[in-house]
């Protein structure tokens, strides 16, 4: 479990990264759009098959980079929250349903534990779903095959104004190095059986924008538990 200082340091690092990401995205996006447009223009007038294939490859790679920049922009400056009442039981059921077939294909048992009464919080349902899908997808990658994933939501027993969503997996766990980079954009932890990519970066941004926090408990060979703590009385300031 990271110390309070380590958590603050991680948040400061990510805050600095999001400002860098915003500036870099603006600078890189324009040349990429120009490359993609020029490649398309040249393709229209190109008759030689080999040259058309080369131009198509240029266009595809430029668009791939553009999609990565779009993810970077979402991390740096996500859209303003559309705060409404969110039924967490319904939201988690929707997310779990999305991964049922994938879990069945991998022989992963997906266990959903929900409260007996509705648990509602103010939040942006669409963005919270993106955050939860990132954690669940990460858990599936970590398990691989023949394991289990538990998804549960409850009120915080130590704070009435907070709720906790826990996603626990029986995967390979994370080393200290992977844990330190868990929320870094573009970091790849595939050597630990966990393809991090950009999902967890977006998850961190969405949760913190909701006034929440993320706790991670993991060690190699013992699986991982990721806890999303969200305020039950969060109100957006519209920024």
PDB file of N, CA and C in Angstrom, residues 62-138:
ATOM      1  N   UNK A  62      -0.725   7.602 -39.829  1.00  0.00           N
ATOM      2  CA  UNK A  62      -1.022   8.964 -39.364  1.00  0.00           C
ATOM      3  C   UNK A  62      -2.317   8.982 -38.570  1.00  0.00           C
ATOM      4  N   UNK A  63      -3.326   8.229 -39.031  1.00  0.00           N
ATOM      5  CA  UNK A  63      -4.605   8.171 -38.318  1.00  0.00           C
ATOM      6  C   UNK A  63      -4.452   7.429 -36.997  1.00  0.00           C
ATOM      7  N   UNK A  64      -3.603   6.410 -36.973  1.00  0.00           N
ATOM      8  CA  UNK A  64      -3.342   5.691 -35.725  1.00  0.00           C
ATOM      9  C   UNK A  64      -2.709   6.630 -34.694  1.00  0.00           C
ATOM     10  N   UNK A  65      -1.749   7.427 -35.150  1.00  0.00           N
ATOM     11  CA  UNK A  65      -1.129   8.395 -34.246  1.00  0.00           C
ATOM     12  C   UNK A  65      -2.151   9.442 -33.792  1.00  0.00           C
ATOM     13  N   UNK A  66      -3.044   9.828 -34.710  1.00  0.00           N
ATOM     14  CA  UNK A  66      -4.093  10.793 -34.358  1.00  0.00           C
ATOM     15  C   UNK A  66      -4.998  10.235 -33.258  1.00  0.00           C
ATOM     16  N   UNK A  67      -5.340   8.951 -33.339  1.00  0.00           N
ATOM     17  CA  UNK A  67      -6.175   8.327 -32.299  1.00  0.00           C
ATOM     18  C   UNK A  67      -5.452   8.319 -30.951  1.00  0.00           C
ATOM     19  N   UNK A  68      -4.148   8.081 -30.980  1.00  0.00           N
ATOM     20  CA  UNK A  68      -3.376   8.106 -29.746  1.00  0.00           C
ATOM     21  C   UNK A  68      -3.361   9.516 -29.151  1.00  0.00           C
ATOM     22  N   UNK A  69      -3.249  10.524 -30.012  1.00  0.00           N
ATOM     23  CA  UNK A  69      -3.278  11.906 -29.549  1.00  0.00           C
ATOM     24  C   UNK A  69      -4.647  12.236 -28.956  1.00  0.00           C
ATOM     25  N   UNK A  70      -5.707  11.680 -29.557  1.00  0.00           N
ATOM     26  CA  UNK A  70      -7.059  11.903 -29.024  1.00  0.00           C
ATOM     27  C   UNK A  70      -7.167  11.352 -27.612  1.00  0.00           C
ATOM     28  N   UNK A  71      -6.590  10.169 -27.378  1.00  0.00           N
ATOM     29  CA  UNK A  71      -6.565   9.609 -26.025  1.00  0.00           C
ATOM     30  C   UNK A  71      -5.765  10.508 -25.093  1.00  0.00           C
ATOM     31  N   UNK A  72      -4.659  11.032 -25.593  1.00  0.00           N
ATOM     32  CA  UNK A  72      -3.828  11.922 -24.799  1.00  0.00           C
ATOM     33  C   UNK A  72      -4.605  13.186 -24.427  1.00  0.00           C
ATOM     34  N   UNK A  73      -5.363  13.708 -25.381  1.00  0.00           N
ATOM     35  CA  UNK A  73      -6.177  14.895 -25.122  1.00  0.00           C
ATOM     36  C   UNK A  73      -7.261  14.607 -24.086  1.00  0.00           C
ATOM     37  N   UNK A  74      -7.845  13.410 -24.158  1.00  0.00           N
ATOM     38  CA  UNK A  74      -8.877  13.045 -23.192  1.00  0.00           C
ATOM     39  C   UNK A  74      -8.289  12.981 -21.794  1.00  0.00           C
ATOM     40  N   UNK A  75      -7.049  12.491 -21.697  1.00  0.00           N
ATOM     41  CA  UNK A  75      -6.369  12.452 -20.406  1.00  0.00           C
ATOM     42  C   UNK A  75      -6.051  13.865 -19.919  1.00  0.00           C
ATOM     43  N   UNK A  76      -5.580  14.719 -20.852  1.00  0.00           N
ATOM     44  CA  UNK A  76      -5.141  16.056 -20.471  1.00  0.00           C
ATOM     45  C   UNK A  76      -6.318  16.986 -20.168  1.00  0.00           C
ATOM     46  N   UNK A  77      -7.301  16.993 -21.041  1.00  0.00           N
ATOM     47  CA  UNK A  77      -8.448  17.896 -20.888  1.00  0.00           C
ATOM     48  C   UNK A  77      -9.734  17.171 -21.261  1.00  0.00           C
ATOM     49  N   UNK A  78     -10.269  16.350 -20.380  1.00  0.00           N
ATOM     50  CA  UNK A  78     -11.509  15.634 -20.701  1.00  0.00           C
ATOM     51  C   UNK A  78     -12.681  16.601 -20.809  1.00  0.00           C
ATOM     52  N   UNK A  79     -13.754  16.171 -21.464  1.00  0.00           N
ATOM     53  CA  UNK A  79     -14.931  17.045 -21.556  1.00  0.00           C
ATOM     54  C   UNK A  79     -15.510  17.326 -20.178  1.00  0.00           C
ATOM     55  N   UNK A  80     -16.197  18.444 -20.058  1.00  0.00           N
ATOM     56  CA  UNK A  80     -16.811  18.804 -18.783  1.00  0.00           C
ATOM     57  C   UNK A  80     -17.784  17.714 -18.347  1.00  0.00           C
ATOM     58  N   UNK A  81     -17.827  17.483 -17.043  1.00  0.00           N
ATOM     59  CA  UNK A  81     -18.704  16.436 -16.514  1.00  0.00           C
ATOM     60  C   UNK A  81     -20.167  16.835 -16.656  1.00  0.00           C
ATOM     61  N   UNK A  82     -20.965  15.887 -17.104  1.00  0.00           N
ATOM     62  CA  UNK A  82     -22.425  16.047 -17.145  1.00  0.00           C
ATOM     63  C   UNK A  82     -22.978  15.315 -15.928  1.00  0.00           C
ATOM     64  N   UNK A  83     -23.105  16.035 -14.827  1.00  0.00           N
ATOM     65  CA  UNK A  83     -23.423  15.403 -13.545  1.00  0.00           C
ATOM     66  C   UNK A  83     -24.924  15.148 -13.418  1.00  0.00           C
ATOM     67  N   UNK A  84     -25.249  13.881 -13.235  1.00  0.00           N
ATOM     68  CA  UNK A  84     -26.620  13.435 -12.986  1.00  0.00           C
ATOM     69  C   UNK A  84     -26.576  12.388 -11.870  1.00  0.00           C
ATOM     70  N   UNK A  85     -27.734  11.939 -11.434  1.00  0.00           N
ATOM     71  CA  UNK A  85     -27.749  10.834 -10.478  1.00  0.00           C
ATOM     72  C   UNK A  85     -27.383   9.539 -11.193  1.00  0.00           C
ATOM     73  N   UNK A  86     -26.424   8.801 -10.628  1.00  0.00           N
ATOM     74  CA  UNK A  86     -25.967   7.553 -11.233  1.00  0.00           C
ATOM     75  C   UNK A  86     -26.267   6.399 -10.293  1.00  0.00           C
ATOM     76  N   UNK A  87     -27.011   5.428 -10.792  1.00  0.00           N
ATOM     77  CA  UNK A  87     -27.280   4.198 -10.041  1.00  0.00           C
ATOM     78  C   UNK A  87     -26.093   3.269 -10.258  1.00  0.00           C
ATOM     79  N   UNK A  88     -25.258   3.125  -9.230  1.00  0.00           N
ATOM     80  CA  UNK A  88     -24.028   2.353  -9.391  1.00  0.00           C
ATOM     81  C   UNK A  88     -24.299   0.869  -9.642  1.00  0.00           C
ATOM     82  N   UNK A  89     -25.352   0.329  -9.053  1.00  0.00           N
ATOM     83  CA  UNK A  89     -25.681  -1.077  -9.290  1.00  0.00           C
ATOM     84  C   UNK A  89     -26.007  -1.305 -10.759  1.00  0.00           C
ATOM     85  N   UNK A  90     -26.802  -0.414 -11.317  1.00  0.00           N
ATOM     86  CA  UNK A  90     -27.168  -0.521 -12.733  1.00  0.00           C
ATOM     87  C   UNK A  90     -25.943  -0.341 -13.617  1.00  0.00           C
ATOM     88  N   UNK A  91     -25.094   0.638 -13.269  1.00  0.00           N
ATOM     89  CA  UNK A  91     -23.902   0.905 -14.071  1.00  0.00           C
ATOM     90  C   UNK A  91     -22.947  -0.285 -14.051  1.00  0.00           C
ATOM     91  N   UNK A  92     -22.715  -0.854 -12.887  1.00  0.00           N
ATOM     92  CA  UNK A  92     -21.809  -2.000 -12.792  1.00  0.00           C
ATOM     93  C   UNK A  92     -22.373  -3.223 -13.508  1.00  0.00           C
ATOM     94  N   UNK A  93     -23.683  -3.394 -13.468  1.00  0.00           N
ATOM     95  CA  UNK A  93     -24.309  -4.502 -14.195  1.00  0.00           C
ATOM     96  C   UNK A  93     -24.102  -4.338 -15.699  1.00  0.00           C
ATOM     97  N   UNK A  94     -24.238  -3.107 -16.180  1.00  0.00           N
ATOM     98  CA  UNK A  94     -24.020  -2.824 -17.606  1.00  0.00           C
ATOM     99  C   UNK A  94     -22.586  -3.138 -18.003  1.00  0.00           C
ATOM    100  N   UNK A  95     -21.624  -2.717 -17.176  1.00  0.00           N
ATOM    101  CA  UNK A  95     -20.210  -2.973 -17.467  1.00  0.00           C
ATOM    102  C   UNK A  95     -19.918  -4.470 -17.435  1.00  0.00           C
ATOM    103  N   UNK A  96     -20.457  -5.165 -16.426  1.00  0.00           N
ATOM    104  CA  UNK A  96     -20.230  -6.615 -16.311  1.00  0.00           C
ATOM    105  C   UNK A  96     -20.814  -7.349 -17.512  1.00  0.00           C
ATOM    106  N   UNK A  97     -21.999  -6.942 -17.957  1.00  0.00           N
ATOM    107  CA  UNK A  97     -22.621  -7.581 -19.119  1.00  0.00           C
ATOM    108  C   UNK A  97     -21.744  -7.442 -20.364  1.00  0.00           C
ATOM    109  N   UNK A  98     -21.054  -6.324 -20.460  1.00  0.00           N
ATOM    110  CA  UNK A  98     -20.203  -6.072 -21.624  1.00  0.00           C
ATOM    111  C   UNK A  98     -19.064  -7.088 -21.708  1.00  0.00           C
ATOM    112  N   UNK A  99     -18.601  -7.576 -20.547  1.00  0.00           N
ATOM    113  CA  UNK A  99     -17.442  -8.470 -20.525  1.00  0.00           C
ATOM    114  C   UNK A  99     -17.796  -9.939 -20.281  1.00  0.00           C
ATOM    115  N   UNK A 100     -19.068 -10.253 -20.191  1.00  0.00           N
ATOM    116  CA  UNK A 100     -19.464 -11.638 -19.900  1.00  0.00           C
ATOM    117  C   UNK A 100     -18.961 -12.629 -20.942  1.00  0.00           C
ATOM    118  N   UNK A 101     -19.148 -12.299 -22.208  1.00  0.00           N
ATOM    119  CA  UNK A 101     -18.750 -13.233 -23.263  1.00  0.00           C
ATOM    120  C   UNK A 101     -17.233 -13.391 -23.312  1.00  0.00           C
ATOM    121  N   UNK A 102     -16.508 -12.297 -23.125  1.00  0.00           N
ATOM    122  CA  UNK A 102     -15.047 -12.362 -23.129  1.00  0.00           C
ATOM    123  C   UNK A 102     -14.537 -13.196 -21.959  1.00  0.00           C
ATOM    124  N   UNK A 103     -15.145 -13.022 -20.794  1.00  0.00           N
ATOM    125  CA  UNK A 103     -14.753 -13.808 -19.622  1.00  0.00           C
ATOM    126  C   UNK A 103     -15.078 -15.288 -19.833  1.00  0.00           C
ATOM    127  N   UNK A 104     -16.223 -15.572 -20.426  1.00  0.00           N
ATOM    128  CA  UNK A 104     -16.592 -16.964 -20.690  1.00  0.00           C
ATOM    129  C   UNK A 104     -15.605 -17.606 -21.660  1.00  0.00           C
ATOM    130  N   UNK A 105     -15.193 -16.852 -22.672  1.00  0.00           N
ATOM    131  CA  UNK A 105     -14.235 -17.364 -23.651  1.00  0.00           C
ATOM    132  C   UNK A 105     -12.896 -17.689 -23.004  1.00  0.00           C
ATOM    133  N   UNK A 106     -12.527 -16.913 -21.995  1.00  0.00           N
ATOM    134  CA  UNK A 106     -11.246 -17.106 -21.321  1.00  0.00           C
ATOM    135  C   UNK A 106     -11.359 -18.000 -20.076  1.00  0.00           C
ATOM    136  N   UNK A 107     -12.561 -18.506 -19.802  1.00  0.00           N
ATOM    137  CA  UNK A 107     -12.806 -19.305 -18.600  1.00  0.00           C
ATOM    138  C   UNK A 107     -12.489 -18.505 -17.334  1.00  0.00           C
ATOM    139  N   UNK A 108     -12.938 -17.247 -17.331  1.00  0.00           N
ATOM    140  CA  UNK A 108     -12.793 -16.379 -16.161  1.00  0.00           C
ATOM    141  C   UNK A 108     -14.156 -16.217 -15.503  1.00  0.00           C
ATOM    142  N   UNK A 109     -14.219 -16.456 -14.213  1.00  0.00           N
ATOM    143  CA  UNK A 109     -15.467 -16.299 -13.473  1.00  0.00           C
ATOM    144  C   UNK A 109     -15.610 -14.832 -13.055  1.00  0.00           C
ATOM    145  N   UNK A 110     -16.688 -14.208 -13.491  1.00  0.00           N
ATOM    146  CA  UNK A 110     -16.950 -12.808 -13.179  1.00  0.00           C
ATOM    147  C   UNK A 110     -18.040 -12.740 -12.117  1.00  0.00           C
ATOM    148  N   UNK A 111     -17.665 -12.318 -10.919  1.00  0.00           N
ATOM    149  CA  UNK A 111     -18.585 -12.289  -9.782  1.00  0.00           C
ATOM    150  C   UNK A 111     -18.962 -10.846  -9.461  1.00  0.00           C
ATOM    151  N   UNK A 112     -20.255 -10.564  -9.528  1.00  0.00           N
ATOM    152  CA  UNK A 112     -20.767  -9.213  -9.290  1.00  0.00           C
ATOM    153  C   UNK A 112     -21.520  -9.186  -7.965  1.00  0.00           C
ATOM    154  N   UNK A 113     -21.085  -8.341  -7.043  1.00  0.00           N
ATOM    155  CA  UNK A 113     -21.723  -8.223  -5.724  1.00  0.00           C
ATOM    156  C   UNK A 113     -22.300  -6.820  -5.580  1.00  0.00           C
ATOM    157  N   UNK A 114     -23.628  -6.741  -5.492  1.00  0.00           N
ATOM    158  CA  UNK A 114     -24.307  -5.455  -5.437  1.00  0.00           C
ATOM    159  C   UNK A 114     -25.122  -5.325  -4.153  1.00  0.00           C
ATOM    160  N   UNK A 115     -25.337  -4.107  -3.676  1.00  0.00           N
ATOM    161  CA  UNK A 115     -26.151  -3.917  -2.462  1.00  0.00           C
ATOM    162  C   UNK A 115     -27.614  -4.255  -2.730  1.00  0.00           C
ATOM    163  N   UNK A 116     -28.322  -4.556  -1.670  1.00  0.00           N
ATOM    164  CA  UNK A 116     -29.735  -4.943  -1.811  1.00  0.00           C
ATOM    165  C   UNK A 116     -30.623  -3.753  -2.157  1.00  0.00           C
ATOM    166  N   UNK A 117     -30.163  -2.553  -1.847  1.00  0.00           N
ATOM    167  CA  UNK A 117     -30.915  -1.340  -2.177  1.00  0.00           C
ATOM    168  C   UNK A 117     -30.082  -0.484  -3.131  1.00  0.00           C
ATOM    169  N   UNK A 118     -30.736   0.326  -3.963  1.00  0.00           N
ATOM    170  CA  UNK A 118     -30.002   1.152  -4.930  1.00  0.00           C
ATOM    171  C   UNK A 118     -28.991   2.068  -4.239  1.00  0.00           C
ATOM    172  N   UNK A 119     -27.838   2.218  -4.859  1.00  0.00           N
ATOM    173  CA  UNK A 119     -26.791   3.095  -4.340  1.00  0.00           C
ATOM    174  C   UNK A 119     -26.501   4.127  -5.410  1.00  0.00           C
ATOM    175  N   UNK A 120     -26.957   5.365  -5.167  1.00  0.00           N
ATOM    176  CA  UNK A 120     -26.839   6.422  -6.168  1.00  0.00           C
ATOM    177  C   UNK A 120     -25.836   7.480  -5.724  1.00  0.00           C
ATOM    178  N   UNK A 121     -25.080   7.989  -6.702  1.00  0.00           N
ATOM    179  CA  UNK A 121     -24.188   9.117  -6.454  1.00  0.00           C
ATOM    180  C   UNK A 121     -24.333  10.107  -7.605  1.00  0.00           C
ATOM    181  N   UNK A 122     -24.019  11.380  -7.372  1.00  0.00           N
ATOM    182  CA  UNK A 122     -23.964  12.317  -8.492  1.00  0.00           C
ATOM    183  C   UNK A 122     -22.687  12.081  -9.289  1.00  0.00           C
ATOM    184  N   UNK A 123     -22.803  12.059 -10.604  1.00  0.00           N
ATOM    185  CA  UNK A 123     -21.616  11.851 -11.427  1.00  0.00           C
ATOM    186  C   UNK A 123     -21.966  11.833 -12.901  1.00  0.00           C
ATOM    187  N   UNK A 124     -20.949  11.726 -13.726  1.00  0.00           N
ATOM    188  CA  UNK A 124     -21.125  11.618 -15.172  1.00  0.00           C
ATOM    189  C   UNK A 124     -21.119  10.120 -15.508  1.00  0.00           C
ATOM    190  N   UNK A 125     -22.279   9.585 -15.814  1.00  0.00           N
ATOM    191  CA  UNK A 125     -22.411   8.143 -16.002  1.00  0.00           C
ATOM    192  C   UNK A 125     -21.542   7.632 -17.148  1.00  0.00           C
ATOM    193  N   UNK A 126     -21.494   8.369 -18.241  1.00  0.00           N
ATOM    194  CA  UNK A 126     -20.719   7.936 -19.400  1.00  0.00           C
ATOM    195  C   UNK A 126     -19.228   7.872 -19.068  1.00  0.00           C
ATOM    196  N   UNK A 127     -18.721   8.902 -18.392  1.00  0.00           N
ATOM    197  CA  UNK A 127     -17.301   8.904 -18.060  1.00  0.00           C
ATOM    198  C   UNK A 127     -16.970   7.859 -16.989  1.00  0.00           C
ATOM    199  N   UNK A 128     -17.857   7.667 -16.027  1.00  0.00           N
ATOM    200  CA  UNK A 128     -17.617   6.643 -15.017  1.00  0.00           C
ATOM    201  C   UNK A 128     -17.600   5.250 -15.650  1.00  0.00           C
ATOM    202  N   UNK A 129     -18.431   5.046 -16.670  1.00  0.00           N
ATOM    203  CA  UNK A 129     -18.403   3.759 -17.364  1.00  0.00           C
ATOM    204  C   UNK A 129     -17.059   3.546 -18.062  1.00  0.00           C
ATOM    205  N   UNK A 130     -16.507   4.599 -18.664  1.00  0.00           N
ATOM    206  CA  UNK A 130     -15.183   4.503 -19.291  1.00  0.00           C
ATOM    207  C   UNK A 130     -14.142   4.090 -18.254  1.00  0.00           C
ATOM    208  N   UNK A 131     -14.203   4.692 -17.072  1.00  0.00           N
ATOM    209  CA  UNK A 131     -13.245   4.372 -16.008  1.00  0.00           C
ATOM    210  C   UNK A 131     -13.376   2.927 -15.555  1.00  0.00           C
ATOM    211  N   UNK A 132     -14.605   2.469 -15.355  1.00  0.00           N
ATOM    212  CA  UNK A 132     -14.830   1.096 -14.887  1.00  0.00           C
ATOM    213  C   UNK A 132     -14.445   0.071 -15.950  1.00  0.00           C
ATOM    214  N   UNK A 133     -14.728   0.382 -17.197  1.00  0.00           N
ATOM    215  CA  UNK A 133     -14.332  -0.536 -18.274  1.00  0.00           C
ATOM    216  C   UNK A 133     -12.815  -0.665 -18.357  1.00  0.00           C
ATOM    217  N   UNK A 134     -12.115   0.438 -18.097  1.00  0.00           N
ATOM    218  CA  UNK A 134     -10.648   0.388 -18.131  1.00  0.00           C
ATOM    219  C   UNK A 134     -10.120  -0.560 -17.062  1.00  0.00           C
ATOM    220  N   UNK A 135     -10.685  -0.480 -15.867  1.00  0.00           N
ATOM    221  CA  UNK A 135     -10.220  -1.349 -14.777  1.00  0.00           C
ATOM    222  C   UNK A 135     -10.564  -2.806 -15.070  1.00  0.00           C
ATOM    223  N   UNK A 136     -11.787  -3.058 -15.553  1.00  0.00           N
ATOM    224  CA  UNK A 136     -12.202  -4.429 -15.844  1.00  0.00           C
ATOM    225  C   UNK A 136     -11.379  -5.027 -16.983  1.00  0.00           C
ATOM    226  N   UNK A 137     -11.129  -4.254 -18.025  1.00  0.00           N
ATOM    227  CA  UNK A 137     -10.308  -4.731 -19.132  1.00  0.00           C
ATOM    228  C   UNK A 137      -8.895  -5.047 -18.653  1.00  0.00           C
ATOM    229  N   UNK A 138      -8.382  -4.207 -17.783  1.00  0.00           N
ATOM    230  CA  UNK A 138      -7.054  -4.412 -17.213  1.00  0.00           C
ATOM    231  C   UNK A 138      -7.010  -5.704 -16.395  1.00  0.00           C
TER     232      UNK A 138
END
